[in-house]
Short mmCIF file of C-alpha atoms in Angstrom, two decimals:
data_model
loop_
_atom_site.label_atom_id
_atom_site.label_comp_id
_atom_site.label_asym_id
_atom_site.label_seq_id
_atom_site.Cartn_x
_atom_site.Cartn_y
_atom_site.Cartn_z
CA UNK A 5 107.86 113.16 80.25
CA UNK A 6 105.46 115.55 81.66
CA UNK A 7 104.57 114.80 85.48
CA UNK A 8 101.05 115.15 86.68
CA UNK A 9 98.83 114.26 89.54
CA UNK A 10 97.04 110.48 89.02
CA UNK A 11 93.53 112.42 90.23
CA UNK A 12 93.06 113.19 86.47
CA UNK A 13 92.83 109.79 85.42
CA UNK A 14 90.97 108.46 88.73
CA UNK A 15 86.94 108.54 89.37
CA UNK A 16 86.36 111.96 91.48
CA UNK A 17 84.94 110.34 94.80
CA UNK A 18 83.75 112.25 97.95
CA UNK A 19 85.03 114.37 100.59
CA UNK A 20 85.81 112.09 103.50
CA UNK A 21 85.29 108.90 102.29
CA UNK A 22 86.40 109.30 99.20
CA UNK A 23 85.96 106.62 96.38
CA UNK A 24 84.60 103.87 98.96
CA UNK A 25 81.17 104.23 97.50
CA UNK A 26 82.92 103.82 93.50
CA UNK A 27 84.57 100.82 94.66
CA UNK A 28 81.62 99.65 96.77
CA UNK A 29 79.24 100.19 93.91
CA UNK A 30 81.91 98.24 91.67
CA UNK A 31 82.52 95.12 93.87
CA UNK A 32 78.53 94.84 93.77
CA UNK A 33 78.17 94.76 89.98
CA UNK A 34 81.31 92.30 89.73
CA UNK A 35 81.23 90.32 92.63
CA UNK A 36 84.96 90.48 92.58
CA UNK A 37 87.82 93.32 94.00
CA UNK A 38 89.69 92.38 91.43
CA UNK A 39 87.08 92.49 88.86
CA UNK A 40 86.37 96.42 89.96
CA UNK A 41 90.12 97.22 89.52
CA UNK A 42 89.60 95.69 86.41
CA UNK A 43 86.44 97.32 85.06
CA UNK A 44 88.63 100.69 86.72
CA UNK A 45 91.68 100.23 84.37
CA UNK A 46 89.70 99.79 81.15
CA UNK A 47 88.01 103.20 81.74
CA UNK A 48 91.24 105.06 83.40
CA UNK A 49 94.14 103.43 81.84
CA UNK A 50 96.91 101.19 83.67
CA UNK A 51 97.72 103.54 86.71
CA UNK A 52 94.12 104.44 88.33
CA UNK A 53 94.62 106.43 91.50
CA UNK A 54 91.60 106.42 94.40
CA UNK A 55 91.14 107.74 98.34
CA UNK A 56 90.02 105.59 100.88
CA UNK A 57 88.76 107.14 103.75
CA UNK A 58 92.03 108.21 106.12
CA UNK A 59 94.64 106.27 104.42
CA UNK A 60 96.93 107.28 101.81
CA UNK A 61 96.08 107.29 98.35
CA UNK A 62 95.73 103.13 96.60
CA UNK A 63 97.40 102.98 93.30
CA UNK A 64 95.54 100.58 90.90
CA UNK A 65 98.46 98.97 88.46
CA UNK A 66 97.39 97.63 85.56
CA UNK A 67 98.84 95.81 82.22
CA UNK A 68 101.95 94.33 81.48
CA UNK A 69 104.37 97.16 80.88
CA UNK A 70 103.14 99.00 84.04
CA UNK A 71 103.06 96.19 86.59
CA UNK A 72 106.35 94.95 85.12
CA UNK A 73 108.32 98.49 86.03
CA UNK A 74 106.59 98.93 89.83
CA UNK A 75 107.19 95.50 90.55
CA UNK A 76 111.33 95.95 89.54
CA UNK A 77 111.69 99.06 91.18
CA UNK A 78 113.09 99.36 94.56
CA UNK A 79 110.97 102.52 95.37
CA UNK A 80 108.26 100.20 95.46
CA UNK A 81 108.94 97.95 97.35
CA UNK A 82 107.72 99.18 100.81
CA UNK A 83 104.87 98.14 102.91
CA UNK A 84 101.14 99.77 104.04
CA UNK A 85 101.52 101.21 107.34
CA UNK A 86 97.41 99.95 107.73
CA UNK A 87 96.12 99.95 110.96
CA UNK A 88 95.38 95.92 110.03
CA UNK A 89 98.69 95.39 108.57
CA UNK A 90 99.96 96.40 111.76
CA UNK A 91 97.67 94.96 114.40
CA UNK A 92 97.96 91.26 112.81
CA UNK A 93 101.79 91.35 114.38
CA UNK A 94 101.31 92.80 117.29
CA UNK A 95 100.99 96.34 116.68
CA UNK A 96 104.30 97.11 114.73
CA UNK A 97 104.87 95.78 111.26
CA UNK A 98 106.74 92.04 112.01
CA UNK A 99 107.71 89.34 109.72
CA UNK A 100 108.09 88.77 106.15
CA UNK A 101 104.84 89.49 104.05
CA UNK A 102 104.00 92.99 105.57
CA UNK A 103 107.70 94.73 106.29
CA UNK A 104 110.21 96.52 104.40
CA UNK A 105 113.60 97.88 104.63
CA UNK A 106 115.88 96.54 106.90
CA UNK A 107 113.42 94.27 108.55
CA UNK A 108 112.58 92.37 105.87
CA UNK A 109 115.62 91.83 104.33
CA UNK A 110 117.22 90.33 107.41
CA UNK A 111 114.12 87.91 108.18
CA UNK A 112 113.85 87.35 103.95
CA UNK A 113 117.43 86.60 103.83
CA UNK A 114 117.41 84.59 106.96
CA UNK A 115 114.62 82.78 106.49
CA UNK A 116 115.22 81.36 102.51
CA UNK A 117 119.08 80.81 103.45
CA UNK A 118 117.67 78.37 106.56
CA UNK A 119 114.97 76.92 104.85
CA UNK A 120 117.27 75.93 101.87
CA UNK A 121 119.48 73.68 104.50
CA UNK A 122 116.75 71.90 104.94
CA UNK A 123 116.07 71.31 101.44
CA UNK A 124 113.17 74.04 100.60
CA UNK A 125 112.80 74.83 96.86
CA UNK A 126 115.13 72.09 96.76
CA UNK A 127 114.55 68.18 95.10
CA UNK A 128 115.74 67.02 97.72
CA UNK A 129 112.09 67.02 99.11
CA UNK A 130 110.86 65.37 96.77
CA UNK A 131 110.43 62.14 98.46
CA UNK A 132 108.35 63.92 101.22
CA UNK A 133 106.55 65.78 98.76
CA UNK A 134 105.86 62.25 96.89
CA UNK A 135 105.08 60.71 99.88
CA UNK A 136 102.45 62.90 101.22
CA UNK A 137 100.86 62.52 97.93
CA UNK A 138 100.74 59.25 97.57
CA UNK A 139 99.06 59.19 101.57
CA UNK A 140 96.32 61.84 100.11
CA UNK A 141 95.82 59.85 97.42
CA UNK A 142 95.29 56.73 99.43
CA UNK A 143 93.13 58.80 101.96
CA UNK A 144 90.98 60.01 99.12
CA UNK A 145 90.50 56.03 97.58
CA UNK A 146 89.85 54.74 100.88
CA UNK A 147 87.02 57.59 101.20
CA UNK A 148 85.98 56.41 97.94
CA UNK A 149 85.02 52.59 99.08
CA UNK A 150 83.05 54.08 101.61
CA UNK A 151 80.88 55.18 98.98
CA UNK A 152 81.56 58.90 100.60
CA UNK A 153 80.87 62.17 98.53
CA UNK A 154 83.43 64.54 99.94
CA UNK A 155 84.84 68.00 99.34
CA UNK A 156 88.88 67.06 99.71
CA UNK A 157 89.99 70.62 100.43
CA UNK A 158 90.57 69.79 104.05
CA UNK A 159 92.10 66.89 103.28
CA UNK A 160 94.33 68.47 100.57
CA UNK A 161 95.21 71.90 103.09
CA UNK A 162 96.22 69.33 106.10
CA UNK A 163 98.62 67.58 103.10
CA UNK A 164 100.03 70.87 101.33
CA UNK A 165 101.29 71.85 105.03
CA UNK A 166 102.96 68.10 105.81
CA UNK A 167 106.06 69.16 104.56
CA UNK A 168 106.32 72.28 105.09
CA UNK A 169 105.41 72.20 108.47
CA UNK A 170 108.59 69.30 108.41
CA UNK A 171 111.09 72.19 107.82
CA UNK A 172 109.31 74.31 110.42
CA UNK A 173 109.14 72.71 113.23
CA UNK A 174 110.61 69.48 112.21
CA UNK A 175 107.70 67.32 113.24
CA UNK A 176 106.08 65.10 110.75
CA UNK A 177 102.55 64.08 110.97
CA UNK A 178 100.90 61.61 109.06
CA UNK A 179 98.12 63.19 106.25
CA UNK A 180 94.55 63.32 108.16
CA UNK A 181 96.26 62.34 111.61
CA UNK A 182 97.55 66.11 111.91
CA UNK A 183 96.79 67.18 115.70
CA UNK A 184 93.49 69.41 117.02
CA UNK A 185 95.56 72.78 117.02
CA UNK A 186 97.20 72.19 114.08
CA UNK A 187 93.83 71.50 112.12
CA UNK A 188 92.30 74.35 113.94
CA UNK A 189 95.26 76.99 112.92
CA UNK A 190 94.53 76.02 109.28
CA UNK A 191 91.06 76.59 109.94
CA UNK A 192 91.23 79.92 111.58
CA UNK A 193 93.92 80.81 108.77
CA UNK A 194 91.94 80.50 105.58
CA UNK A 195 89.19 82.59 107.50
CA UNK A 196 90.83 85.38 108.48
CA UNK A 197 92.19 84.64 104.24
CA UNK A 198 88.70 84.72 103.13
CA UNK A 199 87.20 87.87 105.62
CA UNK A 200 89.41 90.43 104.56
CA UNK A 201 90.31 91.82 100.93
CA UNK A 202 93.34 93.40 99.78
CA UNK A 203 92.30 96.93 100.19
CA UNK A 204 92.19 96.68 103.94
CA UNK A 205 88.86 96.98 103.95
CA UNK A 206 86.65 99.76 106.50
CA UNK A 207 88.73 98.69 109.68
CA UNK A 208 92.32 99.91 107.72
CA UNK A 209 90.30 102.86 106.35
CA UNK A 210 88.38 104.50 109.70
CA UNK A 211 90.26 102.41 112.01
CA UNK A 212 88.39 104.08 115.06
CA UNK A 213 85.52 102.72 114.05
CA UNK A 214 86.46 99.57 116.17
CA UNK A 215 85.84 101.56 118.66
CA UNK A 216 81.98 102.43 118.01
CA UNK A 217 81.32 99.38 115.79
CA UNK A 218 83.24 96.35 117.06
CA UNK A 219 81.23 93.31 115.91
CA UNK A 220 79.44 95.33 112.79
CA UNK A 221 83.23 96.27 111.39
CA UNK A 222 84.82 93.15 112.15
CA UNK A 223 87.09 93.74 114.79
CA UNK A 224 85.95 91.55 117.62
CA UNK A 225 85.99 88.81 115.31
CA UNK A 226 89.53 89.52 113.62
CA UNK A 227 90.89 89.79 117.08
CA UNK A 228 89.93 86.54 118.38
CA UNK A 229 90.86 84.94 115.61
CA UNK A 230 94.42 86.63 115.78
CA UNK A 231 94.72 85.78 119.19
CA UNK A 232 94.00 81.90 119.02
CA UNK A 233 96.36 82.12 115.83
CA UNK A 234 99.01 83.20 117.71
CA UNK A 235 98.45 81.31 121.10
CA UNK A 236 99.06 78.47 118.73
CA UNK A 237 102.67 79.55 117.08
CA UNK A 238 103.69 80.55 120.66
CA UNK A 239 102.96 77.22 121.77
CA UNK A 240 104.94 75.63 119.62
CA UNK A 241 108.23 78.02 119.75
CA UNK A 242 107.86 77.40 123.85
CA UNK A 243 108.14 74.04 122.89
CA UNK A 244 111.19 74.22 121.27
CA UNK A 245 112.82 76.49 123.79
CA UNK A 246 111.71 73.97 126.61
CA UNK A 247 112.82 70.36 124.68
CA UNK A 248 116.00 72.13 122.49
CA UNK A 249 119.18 70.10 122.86
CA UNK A 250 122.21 72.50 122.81
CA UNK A 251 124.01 71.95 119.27
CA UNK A 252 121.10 70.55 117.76
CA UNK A 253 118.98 72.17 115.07
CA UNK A 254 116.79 70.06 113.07
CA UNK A 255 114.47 73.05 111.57
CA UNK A 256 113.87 76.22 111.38
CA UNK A 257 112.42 77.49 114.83
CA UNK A 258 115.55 75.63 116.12
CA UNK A 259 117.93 77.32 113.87
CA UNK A 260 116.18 80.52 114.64
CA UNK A 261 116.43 80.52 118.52
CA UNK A 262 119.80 79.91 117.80
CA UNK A 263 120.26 83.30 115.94
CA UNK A 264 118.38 84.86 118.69
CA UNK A 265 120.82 83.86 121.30
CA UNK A 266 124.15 84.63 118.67
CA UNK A 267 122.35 88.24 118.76
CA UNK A 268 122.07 89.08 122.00
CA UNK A 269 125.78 87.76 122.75
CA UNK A 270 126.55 90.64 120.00
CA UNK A 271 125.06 93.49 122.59
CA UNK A 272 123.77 95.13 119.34
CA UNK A 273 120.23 96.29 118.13
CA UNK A 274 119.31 92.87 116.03
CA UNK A 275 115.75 92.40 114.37
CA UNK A 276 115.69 88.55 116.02
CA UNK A 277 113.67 87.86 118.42
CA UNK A 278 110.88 85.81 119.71
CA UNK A 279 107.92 87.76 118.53
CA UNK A 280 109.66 88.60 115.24
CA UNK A 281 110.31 84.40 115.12
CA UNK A 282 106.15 84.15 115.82
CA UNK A 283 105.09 86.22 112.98
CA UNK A 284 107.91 84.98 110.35
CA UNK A 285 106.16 81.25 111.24
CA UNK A 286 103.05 82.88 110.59
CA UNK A 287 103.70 84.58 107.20
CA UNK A 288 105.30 81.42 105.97
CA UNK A 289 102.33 79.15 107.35
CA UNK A 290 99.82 81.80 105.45
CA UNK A 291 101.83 82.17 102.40
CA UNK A 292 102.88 78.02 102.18
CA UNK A 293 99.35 76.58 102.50
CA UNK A 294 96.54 78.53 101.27
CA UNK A 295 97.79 79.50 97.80
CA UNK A 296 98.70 76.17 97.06
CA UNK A 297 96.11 74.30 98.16
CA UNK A 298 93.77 76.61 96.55
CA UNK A 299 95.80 76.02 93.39
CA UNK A 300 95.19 71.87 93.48
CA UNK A 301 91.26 72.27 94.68
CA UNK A 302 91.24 74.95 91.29
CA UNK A 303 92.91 72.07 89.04
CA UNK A 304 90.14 69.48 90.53
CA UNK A 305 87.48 72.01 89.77
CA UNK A 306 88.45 73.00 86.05
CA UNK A 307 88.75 68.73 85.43
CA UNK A 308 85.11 68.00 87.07
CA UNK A 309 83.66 70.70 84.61
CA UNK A 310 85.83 70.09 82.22
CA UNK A 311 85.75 66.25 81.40
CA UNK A 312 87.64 66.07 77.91
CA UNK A 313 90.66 68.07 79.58
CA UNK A 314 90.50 65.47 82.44
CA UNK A 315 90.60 62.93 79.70
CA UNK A 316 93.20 63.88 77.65
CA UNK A 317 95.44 64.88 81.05
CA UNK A 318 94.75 61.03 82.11
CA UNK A 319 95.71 59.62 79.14
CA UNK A 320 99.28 61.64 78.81
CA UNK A 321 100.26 60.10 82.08
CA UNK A 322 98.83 56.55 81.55
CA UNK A 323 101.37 56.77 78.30
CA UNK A 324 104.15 58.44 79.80
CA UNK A 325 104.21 57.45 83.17
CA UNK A 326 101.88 54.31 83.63
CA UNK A 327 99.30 52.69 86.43
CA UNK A 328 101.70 51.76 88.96
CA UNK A 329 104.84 53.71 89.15
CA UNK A 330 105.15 57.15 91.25
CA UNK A 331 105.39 59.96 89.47
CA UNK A 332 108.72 62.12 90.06
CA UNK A 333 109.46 65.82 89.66
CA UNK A 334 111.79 64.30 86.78
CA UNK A 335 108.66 63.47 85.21
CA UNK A 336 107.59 67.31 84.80
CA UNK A 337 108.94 67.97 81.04
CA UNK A 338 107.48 64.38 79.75
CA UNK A 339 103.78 65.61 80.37
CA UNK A 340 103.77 69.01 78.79
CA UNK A 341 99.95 68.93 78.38
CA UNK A 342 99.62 68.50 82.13
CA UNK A 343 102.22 71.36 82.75
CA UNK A 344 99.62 73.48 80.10
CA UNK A 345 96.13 72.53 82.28
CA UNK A 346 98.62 73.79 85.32
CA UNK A 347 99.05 77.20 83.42
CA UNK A 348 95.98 77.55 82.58
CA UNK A 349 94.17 76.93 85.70
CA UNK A 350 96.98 79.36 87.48
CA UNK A 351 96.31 82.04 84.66
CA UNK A 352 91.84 81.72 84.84
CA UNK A 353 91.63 81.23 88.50
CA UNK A 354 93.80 83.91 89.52
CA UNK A 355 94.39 82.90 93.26
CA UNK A 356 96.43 85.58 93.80
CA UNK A 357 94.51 88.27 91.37
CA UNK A 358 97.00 91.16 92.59
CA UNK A 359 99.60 91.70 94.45
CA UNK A 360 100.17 92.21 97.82
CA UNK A 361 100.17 95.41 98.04
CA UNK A 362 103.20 97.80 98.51
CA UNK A 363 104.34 101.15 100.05
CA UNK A 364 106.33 104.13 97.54
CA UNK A 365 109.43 104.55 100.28
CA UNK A 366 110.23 107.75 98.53
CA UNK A 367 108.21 110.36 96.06
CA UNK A 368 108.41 108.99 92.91
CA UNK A 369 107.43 108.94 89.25
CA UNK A 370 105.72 106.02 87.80
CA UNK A 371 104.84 105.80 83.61
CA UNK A 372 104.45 109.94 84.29
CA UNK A 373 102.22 109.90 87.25
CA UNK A 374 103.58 111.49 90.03
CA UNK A 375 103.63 108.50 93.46
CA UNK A 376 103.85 110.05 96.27
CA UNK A 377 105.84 108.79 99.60
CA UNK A 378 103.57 106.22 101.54
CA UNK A 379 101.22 105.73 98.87
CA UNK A 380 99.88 102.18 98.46
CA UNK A 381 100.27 100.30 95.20
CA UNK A 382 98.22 97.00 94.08
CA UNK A 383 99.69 95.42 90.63
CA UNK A 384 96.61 94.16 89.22
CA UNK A 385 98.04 90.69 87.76
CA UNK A 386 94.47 89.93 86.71
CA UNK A 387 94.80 92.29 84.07
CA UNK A 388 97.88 90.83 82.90
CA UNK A 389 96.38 87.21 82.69
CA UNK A 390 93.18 88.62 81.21
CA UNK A 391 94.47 90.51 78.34
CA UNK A 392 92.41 90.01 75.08
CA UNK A 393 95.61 91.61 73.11
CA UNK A 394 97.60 88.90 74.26
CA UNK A 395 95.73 85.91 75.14
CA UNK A 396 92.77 86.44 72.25
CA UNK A 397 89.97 84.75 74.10
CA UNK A 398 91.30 84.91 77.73
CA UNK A 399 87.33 83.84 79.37
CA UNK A 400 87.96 80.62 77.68
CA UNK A 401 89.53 77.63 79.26
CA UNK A 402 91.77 76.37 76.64
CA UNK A 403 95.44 75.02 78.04
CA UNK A 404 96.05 74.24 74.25
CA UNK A 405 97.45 77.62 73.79
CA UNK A 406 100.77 76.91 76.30
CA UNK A 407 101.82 73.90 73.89
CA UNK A 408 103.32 74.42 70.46
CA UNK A 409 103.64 73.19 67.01
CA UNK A 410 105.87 70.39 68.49
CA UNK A 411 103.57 69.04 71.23
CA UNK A 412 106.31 71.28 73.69
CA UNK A 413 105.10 73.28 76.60
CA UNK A 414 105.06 77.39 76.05
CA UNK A 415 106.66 79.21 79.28
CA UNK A 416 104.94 82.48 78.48
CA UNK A 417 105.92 85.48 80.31
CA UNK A 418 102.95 87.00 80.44
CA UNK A 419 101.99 84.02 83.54
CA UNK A 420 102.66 85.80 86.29
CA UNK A 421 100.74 84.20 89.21
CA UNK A 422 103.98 84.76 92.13
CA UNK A 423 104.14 88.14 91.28
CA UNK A 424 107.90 89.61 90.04
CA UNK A 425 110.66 91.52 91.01
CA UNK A 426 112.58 91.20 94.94
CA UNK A 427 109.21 91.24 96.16
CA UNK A 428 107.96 87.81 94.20
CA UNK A 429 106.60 84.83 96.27
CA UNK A 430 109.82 83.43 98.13
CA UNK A 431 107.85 79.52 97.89
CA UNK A 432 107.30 79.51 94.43
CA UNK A 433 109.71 76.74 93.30
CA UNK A 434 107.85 74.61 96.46
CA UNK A 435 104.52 75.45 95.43
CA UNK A 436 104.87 74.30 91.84
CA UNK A 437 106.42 71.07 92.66
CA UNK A 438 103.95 70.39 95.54
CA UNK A 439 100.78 71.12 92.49
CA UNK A 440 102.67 68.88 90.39
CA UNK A 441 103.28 65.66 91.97
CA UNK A 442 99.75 65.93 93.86
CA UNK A 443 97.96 66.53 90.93
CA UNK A 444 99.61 63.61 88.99
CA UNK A 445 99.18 61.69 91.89
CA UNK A 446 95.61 62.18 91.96
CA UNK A 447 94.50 61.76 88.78
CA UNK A 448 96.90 59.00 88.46
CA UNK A 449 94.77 56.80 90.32
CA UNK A 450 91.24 58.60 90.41
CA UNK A 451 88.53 59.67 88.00
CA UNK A 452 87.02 63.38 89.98
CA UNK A 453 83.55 64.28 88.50
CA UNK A 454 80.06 65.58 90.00
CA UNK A 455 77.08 63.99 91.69
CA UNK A 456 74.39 63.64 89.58
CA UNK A 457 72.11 66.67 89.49
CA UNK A 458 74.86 69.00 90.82
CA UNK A 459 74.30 72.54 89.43
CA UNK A 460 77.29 73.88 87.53
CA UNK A 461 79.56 75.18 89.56
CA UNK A 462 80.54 78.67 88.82
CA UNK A 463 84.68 78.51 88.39
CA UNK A 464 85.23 81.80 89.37
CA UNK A 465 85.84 80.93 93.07
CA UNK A 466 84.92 82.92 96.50
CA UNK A 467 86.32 86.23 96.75
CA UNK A 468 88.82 87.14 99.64
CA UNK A 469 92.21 88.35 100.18
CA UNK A 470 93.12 85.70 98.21
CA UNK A 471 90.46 83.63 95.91
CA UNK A 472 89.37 80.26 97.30
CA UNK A 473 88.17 77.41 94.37
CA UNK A 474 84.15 77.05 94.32
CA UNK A 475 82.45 75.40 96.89
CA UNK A 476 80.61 71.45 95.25
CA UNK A 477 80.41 67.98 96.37
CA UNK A 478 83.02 66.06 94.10
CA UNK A 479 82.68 62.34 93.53
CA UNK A 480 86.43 60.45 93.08
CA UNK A 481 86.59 56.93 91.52
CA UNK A 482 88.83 54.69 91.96
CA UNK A 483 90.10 54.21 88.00
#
């Protein structure tokens, strides 16, 4: 195959700033990043390169085939160097989400092998999992009798994090009685979520323009907002290192300060410490509560508007499952029509519209364009779960088309809202059974529909690094 420069199949752009003003002018017309990349790969094809200002060159991904291959090769599977990426741990890349190579594999590694002992991923939790939403529910009917119109996604963030937080720092708190600084850190997480996009944005692209422009770029705010973010996760990992009883580890910032101790006994270089422990917390706080959360305030959003789905998802559980018994994770292949609204909301709402995106670690070749080392690569999964090929009339809401001749759910592999490959979403198996039992819960016992004279919401959502459900007043009866 003939190698050539991904220029040719890229808009021309500017000297300087390159294709900012193309994507600019693209965001404006679709209201969405992902929507531009998308409007880019019908006109360029699946790999659409562009500049952006000082940083390396970002790789647009698109379709199946192509997303597939970058996200299972290894030479992929690097990190931006971003002046962001960077700054949000402390000036060096820490963590999970935003390292590569060595680092990340030891904190990955480390971090799903000690989460699993405490039953992550695992069934185990599922009678925290249950309870918490069974409390939400209960928080949501009591709301109800107060004749209150409410938008639940506070309530709903504070009980997506219950048990996570649990295997964490090993504290549970009881739904809507969640402390000051804990409601606050979910707060100032889902807006530093919703003020940046994937991209980086102008602060990764001229990053001395912090310098000349701190409030009009951003930067005062992102700091602050950093700073109180972190202030918080130290706070809690002194904590631990002031009440820790020798021999006893009951969670993971326990079993962590543990490993940072074994280290340093080892008089080798080790990657554990206690900023690397702050900024693990942190990815796993971002990654473990907005997606998901997002995900259940999507399903509520698609039932309002869609009445007849909400219907038909009632009934299913009514026969299967009944009024008054708890629903189990057992209970997951006996309502395949629910399982088909999930996949359906997941594939439409696209919460997660691309990847994260990721670093070539060497020069490489992908589908015949030449990657470079250092360039940035963003699979476009929206693409994927927007293919008219595949899906025939992917704009319309129709979770008939996961369930079969047989009345038996369709796992289709073109669904690919946790990404693939090493690189895939490490709380996937969490996050689906946390959707599931809360949304069964829910509309279990309560009937979710719009004020009178509420406009139509638009179901598209608000645009971020990640993309938030639609903001509307939601009535929920008691049924």
């Amino acid at each position: 195959m003939v190698s050539y420069e991904y220029e040719r199949e890229s808009p021309r752009g500017l000297p300087f700033v390159g294709n900012i003003f193309d994507i600019a002018r693209l965001v404006n017309e679709t209201k969405y990043y992902c929507d531009a990349w998308c409007r880019l790969a019908d006109k360029y094809g699946p790999i659409v390169g562009l500049r952006v200002g000082f940083d390396e060159p970002l790789i647009i991904v698109s379709g199946k085939s192509a997303i597939t291959e970058m996200l299972n090769r290894s030479e992929f599977d690097g990190r931006p160097n971003g002046f962001l990426y960077k700054y949000r741990s402390g000036g060096i890349r820490q963590g999970i989400l935003f390292t590569d190579t060595d680092v990340w594999h030891s904190q990955r590694r480390f971090a799903l092998k000690t989460l699993k002992q405490f039953g992550f991923g695992n069934n185990s939790m599922e009678n925290v999992l249950q309870y918490d939403a069974i409390t939400l529910t209960n928080i949501i009917i009591e709301l109800t009798e107060k004749g209150t119109f409410t938008n639940i996604r506070s309530i709903i963030s504070a009980a997506v994090l219950c048990n996570l937080w649990l295997l964490i720092d090993g504290t549970k708190f009881d739904v809507g009685m969640e402390s000051t600084n804990l409601k606050e850190a979910i707060h100032i997480l889902k807006d530093l979520v919703r003020s940046v996009n994937v991209s980086g944005g102008i602060l990764n692209q001229f990053p001395f323009l912090r310098y000349i422009f701190p409030n009009l770029t951003g930067y005062s705010m992102f700091v602050e907002r950093q700073n109180r973010i972190n202030d918080f996760f130290m706070q809690v990992i002194s904590k631990h290192k002031r009440d820790k009883i020798d021999g006893e580890c009951a969670n993971f910032i326990d079993v962590y300060l543990q490993q940072i101790e074994a280290q340093k006994m080892n008089f080798s270089h080790s990657f554990f410490n206690e900023n690397q422990l702050l900024y693990v917390i942190k990815d796993l706080f971002s990654a473990g509560v907005d997606t998901t959360d997002n995900t259940i305030g999507f399903v509520i959003a698609f039932l309002v508007v869609h009445q007849d789905v909400q219907a038909k998802v009632y009934d299913e559980i009514n026969r299967v499952i009944g009024k008054d018994v708890y629903p189990s994770l057992s209970d997951k292949d006996r309502l395949p029509y629910l399982k088909a609204v999930l996949a359906e909301v997941s594939r439409l709402a696209n919460i997660g519209p691309t990847s994260i995106p990721h670093r070539a670690i060497i020069d490489s070749n992908l589908l015949g364009f030449e990657i470079k080392k250092n360039y940035t690569l963003l699979a476009n999964l929206k693409s994927v779960h927007m293919d008219k090929e595949h899906w025939g009339d992917p704009e319309v809401f129709r979770p008939e088309r996961f369930i079969d001749e047989n009345g038996e759910f369709i796992n289709d592999s073109w669904l690919i809202p946790f990404g693939l490959g090493r690189r895939k979403c490490l709380g996937e198996s969490l996050a689906k059974n946390t959707v599931f039992l809360f949304v069964v819960c829910l509309i279990q016992k309560l009937h979710f529909l719009l004020p009178s004279n509420h406009p139509m919401p638009c179901l598209q959502g608000v645009d971020g690094f990640v993309i938030a459900p639609p903001v509307m007043d939601i009535i929920a009866v008691q049924r």
